[in-house]
PDB file of C-alpha atoms and ligand atoms in Angstrom:
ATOM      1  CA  UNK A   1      -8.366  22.669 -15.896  1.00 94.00           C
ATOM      2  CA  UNK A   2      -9.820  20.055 -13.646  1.00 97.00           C
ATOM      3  CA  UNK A   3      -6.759  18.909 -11.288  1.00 98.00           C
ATOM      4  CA  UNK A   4      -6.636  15.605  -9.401  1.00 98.00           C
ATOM      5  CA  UNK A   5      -4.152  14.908  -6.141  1.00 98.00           C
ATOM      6  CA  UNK A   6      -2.531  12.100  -5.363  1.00 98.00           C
ATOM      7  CA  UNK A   7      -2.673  12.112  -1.603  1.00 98.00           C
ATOM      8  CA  UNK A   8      -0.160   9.228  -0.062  1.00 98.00           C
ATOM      9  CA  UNK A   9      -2.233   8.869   3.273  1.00 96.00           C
ATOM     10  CA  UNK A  10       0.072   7.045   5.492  1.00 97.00           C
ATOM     11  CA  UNK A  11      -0.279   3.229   6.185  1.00 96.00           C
ATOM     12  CA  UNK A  12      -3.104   2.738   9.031  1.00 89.00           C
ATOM     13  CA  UNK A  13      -2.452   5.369  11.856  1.00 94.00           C
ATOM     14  CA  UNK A  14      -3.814   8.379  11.024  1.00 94.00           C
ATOM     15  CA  UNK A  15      -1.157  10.330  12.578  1.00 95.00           C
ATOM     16  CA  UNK A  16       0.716   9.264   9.447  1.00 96.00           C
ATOM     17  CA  UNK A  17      -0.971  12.149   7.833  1.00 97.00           C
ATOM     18  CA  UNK A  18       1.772  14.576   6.530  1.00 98.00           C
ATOM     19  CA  UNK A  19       0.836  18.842   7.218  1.00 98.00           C
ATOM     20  CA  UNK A  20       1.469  18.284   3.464  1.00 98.00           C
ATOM     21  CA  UNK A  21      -1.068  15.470   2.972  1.00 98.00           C
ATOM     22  CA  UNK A  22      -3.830  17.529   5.386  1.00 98.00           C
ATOM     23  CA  UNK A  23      -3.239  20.851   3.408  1.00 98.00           C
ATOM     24  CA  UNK A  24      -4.172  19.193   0.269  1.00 98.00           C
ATOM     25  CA  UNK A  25      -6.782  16.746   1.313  1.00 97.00           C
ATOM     26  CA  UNK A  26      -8.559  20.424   2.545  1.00 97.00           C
ATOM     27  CA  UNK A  27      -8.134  21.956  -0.954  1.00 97.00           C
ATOM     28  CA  UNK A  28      -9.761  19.499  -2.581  1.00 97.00           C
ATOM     29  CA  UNK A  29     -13.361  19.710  -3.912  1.00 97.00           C
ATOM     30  CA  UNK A  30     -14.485  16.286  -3.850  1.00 96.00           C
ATOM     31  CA  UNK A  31     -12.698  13.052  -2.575  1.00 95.00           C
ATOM     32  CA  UNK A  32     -12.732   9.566  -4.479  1.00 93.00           C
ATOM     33  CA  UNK A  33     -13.590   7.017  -1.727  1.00 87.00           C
ATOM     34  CA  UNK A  34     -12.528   3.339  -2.921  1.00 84.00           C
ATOM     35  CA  UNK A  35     -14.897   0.573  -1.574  1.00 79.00           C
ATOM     36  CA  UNK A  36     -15.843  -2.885  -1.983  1.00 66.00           C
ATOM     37  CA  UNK A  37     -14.731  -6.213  -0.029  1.00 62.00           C
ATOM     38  CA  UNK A  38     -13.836  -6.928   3.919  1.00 63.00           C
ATOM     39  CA  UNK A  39     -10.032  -5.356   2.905  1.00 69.00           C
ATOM     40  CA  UNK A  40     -11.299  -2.348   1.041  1.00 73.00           C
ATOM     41  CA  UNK A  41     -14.552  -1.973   3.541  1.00 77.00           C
ATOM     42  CA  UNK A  42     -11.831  -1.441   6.374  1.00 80.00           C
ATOM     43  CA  UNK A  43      -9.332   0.885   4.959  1.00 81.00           C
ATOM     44  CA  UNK A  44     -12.551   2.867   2.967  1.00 78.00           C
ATOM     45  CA  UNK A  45     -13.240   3.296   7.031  1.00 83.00           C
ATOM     46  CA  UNK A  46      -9.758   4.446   7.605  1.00 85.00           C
ATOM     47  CA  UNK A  47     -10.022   7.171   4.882  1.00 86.00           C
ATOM     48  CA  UNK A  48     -13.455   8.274   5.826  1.00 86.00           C
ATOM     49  CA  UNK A  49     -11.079   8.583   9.881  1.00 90.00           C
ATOM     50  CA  UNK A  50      -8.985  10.683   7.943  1.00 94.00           C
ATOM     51  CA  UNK A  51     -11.692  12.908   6.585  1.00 92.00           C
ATOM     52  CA  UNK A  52     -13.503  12.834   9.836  1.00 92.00           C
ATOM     53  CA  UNK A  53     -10.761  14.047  11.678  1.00 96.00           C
ATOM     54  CA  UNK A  54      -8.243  16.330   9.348  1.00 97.00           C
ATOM     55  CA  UNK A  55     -11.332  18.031   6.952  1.00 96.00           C
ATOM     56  CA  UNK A  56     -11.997  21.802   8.276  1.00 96.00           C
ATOM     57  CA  UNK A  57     -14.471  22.727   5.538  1.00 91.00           C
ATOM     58  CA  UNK A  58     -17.078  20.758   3.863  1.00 90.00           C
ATOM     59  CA  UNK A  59     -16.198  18.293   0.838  1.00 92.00           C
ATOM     60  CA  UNK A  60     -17.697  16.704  -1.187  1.00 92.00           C
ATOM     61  CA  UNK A  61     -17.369  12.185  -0.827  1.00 90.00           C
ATOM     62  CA  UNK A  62     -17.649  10.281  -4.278  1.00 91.00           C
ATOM     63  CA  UNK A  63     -17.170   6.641  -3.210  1.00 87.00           C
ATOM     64  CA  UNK A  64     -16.825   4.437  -6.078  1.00 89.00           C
ATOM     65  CA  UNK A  65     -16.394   0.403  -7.027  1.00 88.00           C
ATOM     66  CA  UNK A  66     -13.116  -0.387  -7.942  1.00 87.00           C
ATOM     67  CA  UNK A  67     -13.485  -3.491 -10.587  1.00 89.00           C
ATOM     68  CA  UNK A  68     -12.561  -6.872 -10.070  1.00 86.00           C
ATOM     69  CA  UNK A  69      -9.205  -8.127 -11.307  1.00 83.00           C
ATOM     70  CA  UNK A  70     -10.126 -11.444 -13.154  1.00 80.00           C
ATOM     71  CA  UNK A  71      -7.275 -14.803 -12.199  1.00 75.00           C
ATOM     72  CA  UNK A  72      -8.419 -16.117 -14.943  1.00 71.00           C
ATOM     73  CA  UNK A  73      -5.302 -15.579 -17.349  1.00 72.00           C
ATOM     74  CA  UNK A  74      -1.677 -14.651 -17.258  1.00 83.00           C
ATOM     75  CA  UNK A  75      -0.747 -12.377 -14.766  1.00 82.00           C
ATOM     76  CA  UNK A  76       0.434  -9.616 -16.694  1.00 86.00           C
ATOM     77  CA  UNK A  77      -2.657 -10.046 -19.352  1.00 87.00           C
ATOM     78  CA  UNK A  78      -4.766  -9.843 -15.983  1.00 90.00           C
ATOM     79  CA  UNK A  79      -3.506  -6.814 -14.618  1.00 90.00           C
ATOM     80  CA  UNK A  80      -2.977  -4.803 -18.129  1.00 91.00           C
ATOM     81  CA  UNK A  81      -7.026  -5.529 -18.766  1.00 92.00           C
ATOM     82  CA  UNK A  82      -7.865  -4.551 -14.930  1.00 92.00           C
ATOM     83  CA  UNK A  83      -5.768  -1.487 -15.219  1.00 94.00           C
ATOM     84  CA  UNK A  84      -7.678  -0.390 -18.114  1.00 94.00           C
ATOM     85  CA  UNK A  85     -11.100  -0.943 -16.428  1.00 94.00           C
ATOM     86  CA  UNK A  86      -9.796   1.130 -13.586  1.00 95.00           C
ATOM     87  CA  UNK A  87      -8.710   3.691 -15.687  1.00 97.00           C
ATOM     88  CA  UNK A  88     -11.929   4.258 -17.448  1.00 97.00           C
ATOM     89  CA  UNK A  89     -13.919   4.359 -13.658  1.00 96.00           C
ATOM     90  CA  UNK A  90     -11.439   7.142 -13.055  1.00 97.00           C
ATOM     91  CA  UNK A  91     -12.018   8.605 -16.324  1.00 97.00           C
ATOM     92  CA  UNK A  92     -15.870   8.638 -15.294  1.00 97.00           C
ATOM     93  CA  UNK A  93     -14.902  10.131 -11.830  1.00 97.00           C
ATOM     94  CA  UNK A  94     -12.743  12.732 -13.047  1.00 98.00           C
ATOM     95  CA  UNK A  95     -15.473  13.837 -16.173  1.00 97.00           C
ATOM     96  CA  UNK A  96     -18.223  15.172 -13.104  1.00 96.00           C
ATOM     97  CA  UNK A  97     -15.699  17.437 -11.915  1.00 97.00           C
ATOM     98  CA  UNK A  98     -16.342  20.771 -13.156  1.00 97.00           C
ATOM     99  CA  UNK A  99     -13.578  22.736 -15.333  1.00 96.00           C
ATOM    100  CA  UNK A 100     -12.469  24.686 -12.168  1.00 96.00           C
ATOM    101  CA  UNK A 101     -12.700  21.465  -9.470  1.00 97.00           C
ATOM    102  CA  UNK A 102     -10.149  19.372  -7.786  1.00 97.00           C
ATOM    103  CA  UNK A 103     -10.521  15.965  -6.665  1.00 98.00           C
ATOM    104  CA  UNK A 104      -8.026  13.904  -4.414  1.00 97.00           C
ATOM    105  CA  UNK A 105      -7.956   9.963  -4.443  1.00 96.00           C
ATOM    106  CA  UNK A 106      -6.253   9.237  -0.980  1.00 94.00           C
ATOM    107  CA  UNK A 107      -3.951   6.729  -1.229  1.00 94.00           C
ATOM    108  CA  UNK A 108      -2.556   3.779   0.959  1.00 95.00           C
ATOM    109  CA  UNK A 109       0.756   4.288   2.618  1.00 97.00           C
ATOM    110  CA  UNK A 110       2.644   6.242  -0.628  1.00 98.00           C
ATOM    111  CA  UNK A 111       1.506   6.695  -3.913  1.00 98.00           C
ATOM    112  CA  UNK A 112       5.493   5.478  -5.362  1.00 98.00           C
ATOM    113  CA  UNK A 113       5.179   2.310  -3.055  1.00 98.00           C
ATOM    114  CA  UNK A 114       3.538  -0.892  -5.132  1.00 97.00           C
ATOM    115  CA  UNK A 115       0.408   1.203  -6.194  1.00 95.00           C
ATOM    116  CA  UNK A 116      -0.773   2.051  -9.296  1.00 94.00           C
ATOM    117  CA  UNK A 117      -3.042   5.299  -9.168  1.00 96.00           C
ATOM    118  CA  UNK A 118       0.163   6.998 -10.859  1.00 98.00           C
ATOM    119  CA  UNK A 119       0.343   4.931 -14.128  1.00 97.00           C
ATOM    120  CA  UNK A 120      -3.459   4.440 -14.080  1.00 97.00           C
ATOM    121  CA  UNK A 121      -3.997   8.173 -14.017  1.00 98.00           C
ATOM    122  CA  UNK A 122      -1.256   8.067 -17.050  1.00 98.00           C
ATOM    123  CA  UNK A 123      -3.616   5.865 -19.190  1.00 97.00           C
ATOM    124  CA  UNK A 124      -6.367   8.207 -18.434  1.00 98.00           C
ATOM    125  CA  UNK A 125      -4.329  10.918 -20.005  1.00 97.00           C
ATOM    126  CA  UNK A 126      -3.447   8.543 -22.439  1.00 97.00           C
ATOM    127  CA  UNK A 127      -7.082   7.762 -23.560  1.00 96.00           C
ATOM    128  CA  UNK A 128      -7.749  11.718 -23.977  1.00 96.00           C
ATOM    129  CA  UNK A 129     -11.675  11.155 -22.902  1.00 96.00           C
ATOM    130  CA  UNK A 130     -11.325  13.439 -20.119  1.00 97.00           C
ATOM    131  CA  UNK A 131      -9.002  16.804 -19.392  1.00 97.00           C
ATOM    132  CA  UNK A 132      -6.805  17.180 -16.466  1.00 98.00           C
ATOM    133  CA  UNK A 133      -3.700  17.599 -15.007  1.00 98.00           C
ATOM    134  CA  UNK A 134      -2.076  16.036 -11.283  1.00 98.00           C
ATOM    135  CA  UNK A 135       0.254  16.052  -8.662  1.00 98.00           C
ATOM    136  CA  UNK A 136       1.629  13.791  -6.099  1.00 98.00           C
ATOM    137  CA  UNK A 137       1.800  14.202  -2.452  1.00 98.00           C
ATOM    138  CA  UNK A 138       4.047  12.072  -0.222  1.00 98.00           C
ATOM    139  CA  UNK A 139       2.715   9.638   2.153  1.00 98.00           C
ATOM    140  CA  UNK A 140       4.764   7.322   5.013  1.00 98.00           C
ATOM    141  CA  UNK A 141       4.758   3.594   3.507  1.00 98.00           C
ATOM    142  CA  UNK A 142       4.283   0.426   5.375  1.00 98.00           C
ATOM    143  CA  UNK A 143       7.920   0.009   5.339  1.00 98.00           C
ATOM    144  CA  UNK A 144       8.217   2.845   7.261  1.00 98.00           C
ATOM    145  CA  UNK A 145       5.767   1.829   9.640  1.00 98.00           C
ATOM    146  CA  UNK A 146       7.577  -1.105   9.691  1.00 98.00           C
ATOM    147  CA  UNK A 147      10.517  -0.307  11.043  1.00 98.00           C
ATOM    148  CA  UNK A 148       9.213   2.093  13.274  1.00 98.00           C
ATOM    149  CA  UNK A 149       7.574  -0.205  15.260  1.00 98.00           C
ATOM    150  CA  UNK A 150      10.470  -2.657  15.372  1.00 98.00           C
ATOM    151  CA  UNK A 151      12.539   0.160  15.654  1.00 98.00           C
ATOM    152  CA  UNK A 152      15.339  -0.914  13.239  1.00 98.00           C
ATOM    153  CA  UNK A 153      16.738   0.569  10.372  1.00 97.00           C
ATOM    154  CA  UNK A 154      16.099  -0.347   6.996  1.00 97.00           C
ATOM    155  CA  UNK A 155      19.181  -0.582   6.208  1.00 96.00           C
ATOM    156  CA  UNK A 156      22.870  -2.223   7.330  1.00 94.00           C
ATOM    157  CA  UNK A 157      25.191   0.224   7.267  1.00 93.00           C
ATOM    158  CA  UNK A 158      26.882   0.928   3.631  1.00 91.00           C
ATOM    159  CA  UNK A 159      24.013  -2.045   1.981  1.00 92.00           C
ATOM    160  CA  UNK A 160      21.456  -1.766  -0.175  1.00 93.00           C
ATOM    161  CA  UNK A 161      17.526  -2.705  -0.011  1.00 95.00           C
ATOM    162  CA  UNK A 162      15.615  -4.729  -2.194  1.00 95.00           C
ATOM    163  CA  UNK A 163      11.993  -4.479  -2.050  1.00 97.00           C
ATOM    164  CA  UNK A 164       9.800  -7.298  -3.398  1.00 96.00           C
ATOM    165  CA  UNK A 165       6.555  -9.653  -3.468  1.00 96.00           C
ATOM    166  CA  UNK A 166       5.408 -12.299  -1.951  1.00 93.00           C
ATOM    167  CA  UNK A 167       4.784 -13.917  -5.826  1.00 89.00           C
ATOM    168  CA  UNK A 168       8.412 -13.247  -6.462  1.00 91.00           C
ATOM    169  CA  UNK A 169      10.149 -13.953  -3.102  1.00 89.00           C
ATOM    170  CA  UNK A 170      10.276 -17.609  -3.296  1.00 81.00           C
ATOM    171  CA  UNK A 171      12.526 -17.439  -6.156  1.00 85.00           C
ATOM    172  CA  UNK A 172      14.666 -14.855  -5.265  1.00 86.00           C
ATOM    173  CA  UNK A 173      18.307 -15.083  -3.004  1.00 83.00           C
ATOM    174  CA  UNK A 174      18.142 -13.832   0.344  1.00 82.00           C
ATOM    175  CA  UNK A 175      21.599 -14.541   0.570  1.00 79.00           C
ATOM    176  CA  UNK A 176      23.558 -11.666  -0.493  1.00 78.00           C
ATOM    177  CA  UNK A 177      23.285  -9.403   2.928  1.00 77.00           C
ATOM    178  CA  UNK A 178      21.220  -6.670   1.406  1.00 83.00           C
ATOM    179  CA  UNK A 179      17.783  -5.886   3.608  1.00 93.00           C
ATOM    180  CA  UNK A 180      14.796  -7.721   1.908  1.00 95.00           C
ATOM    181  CA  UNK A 181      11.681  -6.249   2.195  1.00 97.00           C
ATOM    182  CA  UNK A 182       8.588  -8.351   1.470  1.00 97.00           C
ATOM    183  CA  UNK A 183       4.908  -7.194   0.723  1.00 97.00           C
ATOM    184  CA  UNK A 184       1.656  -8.566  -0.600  1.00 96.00           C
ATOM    185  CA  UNK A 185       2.730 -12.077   0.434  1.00 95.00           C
ATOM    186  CA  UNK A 186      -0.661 -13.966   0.546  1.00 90.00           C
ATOM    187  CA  UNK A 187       1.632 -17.050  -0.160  1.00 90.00           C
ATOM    188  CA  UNK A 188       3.888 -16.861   3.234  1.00 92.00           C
ATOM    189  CA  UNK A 189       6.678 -16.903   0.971  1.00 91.00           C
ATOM    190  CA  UNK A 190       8.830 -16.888   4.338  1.00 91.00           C
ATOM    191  CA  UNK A 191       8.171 -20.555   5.229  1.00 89.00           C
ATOM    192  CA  UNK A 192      10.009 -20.859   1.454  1.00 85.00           C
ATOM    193  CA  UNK A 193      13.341 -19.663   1.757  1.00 83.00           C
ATOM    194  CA  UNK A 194      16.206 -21.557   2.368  1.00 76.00           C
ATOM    195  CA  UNK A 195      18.195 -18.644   5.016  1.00 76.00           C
ATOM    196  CA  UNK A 196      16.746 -20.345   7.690  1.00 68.00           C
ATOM    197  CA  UNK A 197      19.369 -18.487  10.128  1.00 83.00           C
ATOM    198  CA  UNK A 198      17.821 -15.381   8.866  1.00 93.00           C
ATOM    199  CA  UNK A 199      16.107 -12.826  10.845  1.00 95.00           C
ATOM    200  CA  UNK A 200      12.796 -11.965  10.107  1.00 97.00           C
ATOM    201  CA  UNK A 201      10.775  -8.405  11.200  1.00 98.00           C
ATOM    202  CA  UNK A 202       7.093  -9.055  10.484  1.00 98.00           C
ATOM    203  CA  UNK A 203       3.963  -6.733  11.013  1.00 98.00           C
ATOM    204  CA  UNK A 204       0.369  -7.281  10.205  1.00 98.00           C
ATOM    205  CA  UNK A 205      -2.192  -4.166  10.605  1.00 97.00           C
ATOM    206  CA  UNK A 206       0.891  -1.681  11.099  1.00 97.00           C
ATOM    207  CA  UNK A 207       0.329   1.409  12.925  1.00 94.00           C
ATOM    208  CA  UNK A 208      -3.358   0.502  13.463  1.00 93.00           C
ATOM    209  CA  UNK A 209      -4.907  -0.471  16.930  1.00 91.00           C
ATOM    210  CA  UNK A 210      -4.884  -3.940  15.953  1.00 93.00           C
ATOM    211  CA  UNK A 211      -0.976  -4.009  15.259  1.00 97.00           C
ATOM    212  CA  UNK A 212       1.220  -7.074  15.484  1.00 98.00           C
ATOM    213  CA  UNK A 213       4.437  -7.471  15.415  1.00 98.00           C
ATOM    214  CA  UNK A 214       6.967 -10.705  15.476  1.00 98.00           C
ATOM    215  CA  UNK A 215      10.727 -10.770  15.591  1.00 98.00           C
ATOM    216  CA  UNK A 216      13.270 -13.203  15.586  1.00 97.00           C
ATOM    217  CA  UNK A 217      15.441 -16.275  13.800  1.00 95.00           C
ATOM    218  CA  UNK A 218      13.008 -16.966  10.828  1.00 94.00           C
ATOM    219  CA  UNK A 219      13.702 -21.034  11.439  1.00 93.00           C
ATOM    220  CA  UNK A 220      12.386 -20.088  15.033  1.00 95.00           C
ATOM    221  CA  UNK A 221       9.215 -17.707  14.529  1.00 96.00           C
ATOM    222  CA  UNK A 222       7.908 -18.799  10.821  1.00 95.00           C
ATOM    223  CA  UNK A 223       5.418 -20.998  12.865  1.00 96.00           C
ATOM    224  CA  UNK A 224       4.719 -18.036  15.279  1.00 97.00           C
ATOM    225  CA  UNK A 225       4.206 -15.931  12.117  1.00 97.00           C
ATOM    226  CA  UNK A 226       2.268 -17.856  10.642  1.00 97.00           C
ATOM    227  CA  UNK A 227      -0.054 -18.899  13.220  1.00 97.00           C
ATOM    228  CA  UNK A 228      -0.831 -15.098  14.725  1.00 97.00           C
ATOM    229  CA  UNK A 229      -1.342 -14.519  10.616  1.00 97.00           C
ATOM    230  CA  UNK A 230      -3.687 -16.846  10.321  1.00 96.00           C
ATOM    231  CA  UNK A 231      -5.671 -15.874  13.404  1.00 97.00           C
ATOM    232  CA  UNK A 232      -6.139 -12.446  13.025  1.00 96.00           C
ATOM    233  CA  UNK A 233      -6.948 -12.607   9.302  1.00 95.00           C
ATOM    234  CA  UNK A 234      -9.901 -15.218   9.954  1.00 95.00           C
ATOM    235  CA  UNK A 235     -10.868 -12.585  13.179  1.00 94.00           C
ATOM    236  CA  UNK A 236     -10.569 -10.010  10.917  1.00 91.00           C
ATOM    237  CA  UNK A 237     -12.060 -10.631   7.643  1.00 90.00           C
ATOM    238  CA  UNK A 238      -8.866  -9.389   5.784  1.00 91.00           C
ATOM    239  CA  UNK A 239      -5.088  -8.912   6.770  1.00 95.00           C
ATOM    240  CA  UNK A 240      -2.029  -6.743   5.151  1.00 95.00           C
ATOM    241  CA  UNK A 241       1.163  -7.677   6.421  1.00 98.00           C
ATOM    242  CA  UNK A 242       5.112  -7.218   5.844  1.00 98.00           C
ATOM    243  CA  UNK A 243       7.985  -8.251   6.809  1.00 98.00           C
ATOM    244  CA  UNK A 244      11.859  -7.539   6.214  1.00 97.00           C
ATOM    245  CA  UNK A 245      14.405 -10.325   6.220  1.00 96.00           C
ATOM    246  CA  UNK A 246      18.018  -9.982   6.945  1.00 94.00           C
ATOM    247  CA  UNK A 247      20.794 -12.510   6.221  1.00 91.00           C
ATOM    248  CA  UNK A 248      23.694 -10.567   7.960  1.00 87.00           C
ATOM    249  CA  UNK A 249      24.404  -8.033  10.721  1.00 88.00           C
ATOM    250  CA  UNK A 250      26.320  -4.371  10.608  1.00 87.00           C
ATOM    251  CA  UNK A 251      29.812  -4.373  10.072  1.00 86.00           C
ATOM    252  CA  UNK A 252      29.718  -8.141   8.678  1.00 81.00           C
ATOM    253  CA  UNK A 253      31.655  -8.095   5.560  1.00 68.00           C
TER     254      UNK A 253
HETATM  255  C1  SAM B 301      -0.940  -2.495  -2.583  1.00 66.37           C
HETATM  256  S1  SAM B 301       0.379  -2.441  -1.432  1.00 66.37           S
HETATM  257  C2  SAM B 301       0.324  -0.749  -0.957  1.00 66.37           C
HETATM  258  C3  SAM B 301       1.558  -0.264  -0.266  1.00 66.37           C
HETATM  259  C4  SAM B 301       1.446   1.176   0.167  1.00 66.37           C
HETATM  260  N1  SAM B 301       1.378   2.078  -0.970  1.00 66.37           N
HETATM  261  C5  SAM B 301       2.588   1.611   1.076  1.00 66.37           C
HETATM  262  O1  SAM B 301       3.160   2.683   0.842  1.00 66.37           O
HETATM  263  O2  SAM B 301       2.845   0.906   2.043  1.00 66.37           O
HETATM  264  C6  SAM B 301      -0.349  -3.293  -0.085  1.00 66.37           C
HETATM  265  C7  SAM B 301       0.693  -4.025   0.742  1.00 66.37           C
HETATM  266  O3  SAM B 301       1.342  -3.072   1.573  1.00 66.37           O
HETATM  267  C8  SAM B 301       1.628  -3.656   2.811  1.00 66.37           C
HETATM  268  N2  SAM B 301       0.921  -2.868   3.850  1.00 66.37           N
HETATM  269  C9  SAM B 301       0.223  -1.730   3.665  1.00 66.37           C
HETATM  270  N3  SAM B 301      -0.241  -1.247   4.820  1.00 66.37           N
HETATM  271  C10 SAM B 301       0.177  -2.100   5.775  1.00 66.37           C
HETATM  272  C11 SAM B 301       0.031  -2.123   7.176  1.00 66.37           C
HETATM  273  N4  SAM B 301      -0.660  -1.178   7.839  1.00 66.37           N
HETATM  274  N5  SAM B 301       0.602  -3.154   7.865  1.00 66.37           N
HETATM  275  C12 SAM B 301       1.298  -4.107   7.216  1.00 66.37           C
HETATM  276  N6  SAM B 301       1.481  -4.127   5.895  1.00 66.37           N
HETATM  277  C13 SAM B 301       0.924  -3.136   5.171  1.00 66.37           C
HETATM  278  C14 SAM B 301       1.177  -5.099   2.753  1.00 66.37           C
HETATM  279  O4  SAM B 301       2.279  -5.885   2.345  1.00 66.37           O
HETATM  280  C15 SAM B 301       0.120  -5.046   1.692  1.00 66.37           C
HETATM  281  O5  SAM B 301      -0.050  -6.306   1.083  1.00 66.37           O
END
């Protein structure tokens, strides 16, 4: 049966790379290459790094288009009918493999972490067009990278972690001493909240040469934040960015 891997790629170093992740990126036949756009052009570059430098036998690139997601209509309408047009590229992709082939899609960060190849791949089972079976291989997230490079841990002791947008982040309590993780924040939801004696732990380009990293009372470095965002996304072309905010310290009851 044709197989496809899921291969969680780390988030921007490519020292990220698991033994796990180089194993499998090796055993594949052909690799599905993402491209299109500043963003994707740059981390399509990344992954062709990776190749570059972890491949010890010759395989086979496929890069492909990913389609546009229309902002047209309601968010979840929008991403249910770009989902589907994703699924059927994929469904294309993974009908030129031959019976006997395996392809790998390398994927940003983690495959679990806000990324859909998982349940897209589902709805390409789900449409029955195309044979194939899958598995998943672990990747280190931006959260990770995150914390390494503010060297911090993700959590206070004994507290939990919530893990969010930047869409949803304005409306949500920071409040409640748990470690708030935010990601795809085009919005700067930080400049929102109301826990202005929060601390913040931003990144932009994490674990990439271009890395940046800000820390410190949110009331005191939002500006900072979001100047140095600003900058390096219009020097750039593109940014991806994350930041945790914390409301309380260890021990703090
Ligand atoms: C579609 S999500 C993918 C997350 C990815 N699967 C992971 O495990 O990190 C993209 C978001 O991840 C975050 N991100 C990914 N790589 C990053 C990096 N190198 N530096 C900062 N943030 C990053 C940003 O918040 C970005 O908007």
């Amino acid at each position: 049966m044709r197989h496809v891997r899921v291969i969680g790629i780390g988030a921007g170093n490519p020292e990220h790379m698991t033994v796990q992740a180089i194993t499998a990126l090796n055993s594949a036949d052909v690799l599905f290459i993402p491209t299109k756009g500043a963003e994707k052009a740059a981390l399509a570059q990344a992954r062709r790094d990776i190749c570059t430098r972890f491949l010890t036998r010759d395989v086979h690139t496929q890069e492909f288009a990913v389609p546009v997601r229309r902002s047209d209509a309601d968010y979840t309408e929008t991403v249910n009918a770009w989902h589907a047009a994703i699924a059927q590229t994929y469904a294309d992709l993974i009908a030129t493999l031959t019976e006997t082939q395996t392809a790998a899609f390398l994927v940003w960060g983690d495959p679990s972490l806000y990324d859909s190849t998982i349940r897209i791949l589902e709805r390409v089972k789900d449409m029955g067009q195309v044979a194939f079976d899958y598995d998943v291989i672990p990747g280190i997230t931006s959260i990770q990278a995150l914390c390494a490079s503010h060297r911090i841990p993700l959590n206070l002791i004994g507290k939990p972690v919530h893990i969010t947008t930047g869409r949803a982040a304005s409306t949500e309590d920071f409040s409640n001493g748990a470690s708030a993780v935010v990601m795809l924040d085009g919005e700067q939801a930080f400049n929102r909240l109301h826990e202005h004696d929060a601390t913040i732990y931003w990144g932009a380009y994490l674990g990439s040469a271009q890395e940046i990293t800000v820390a410190g009372n949110l009331a005191e470095v939002a500006d900072t934040i979001t100047k140095a965002r600003a900058e390096a996304r219009a020097a750039n072309g593109w940014i991806m960015d994350t930041y945790l905010i914390r409301t309380a310290k260890d021990f703090d009851v």
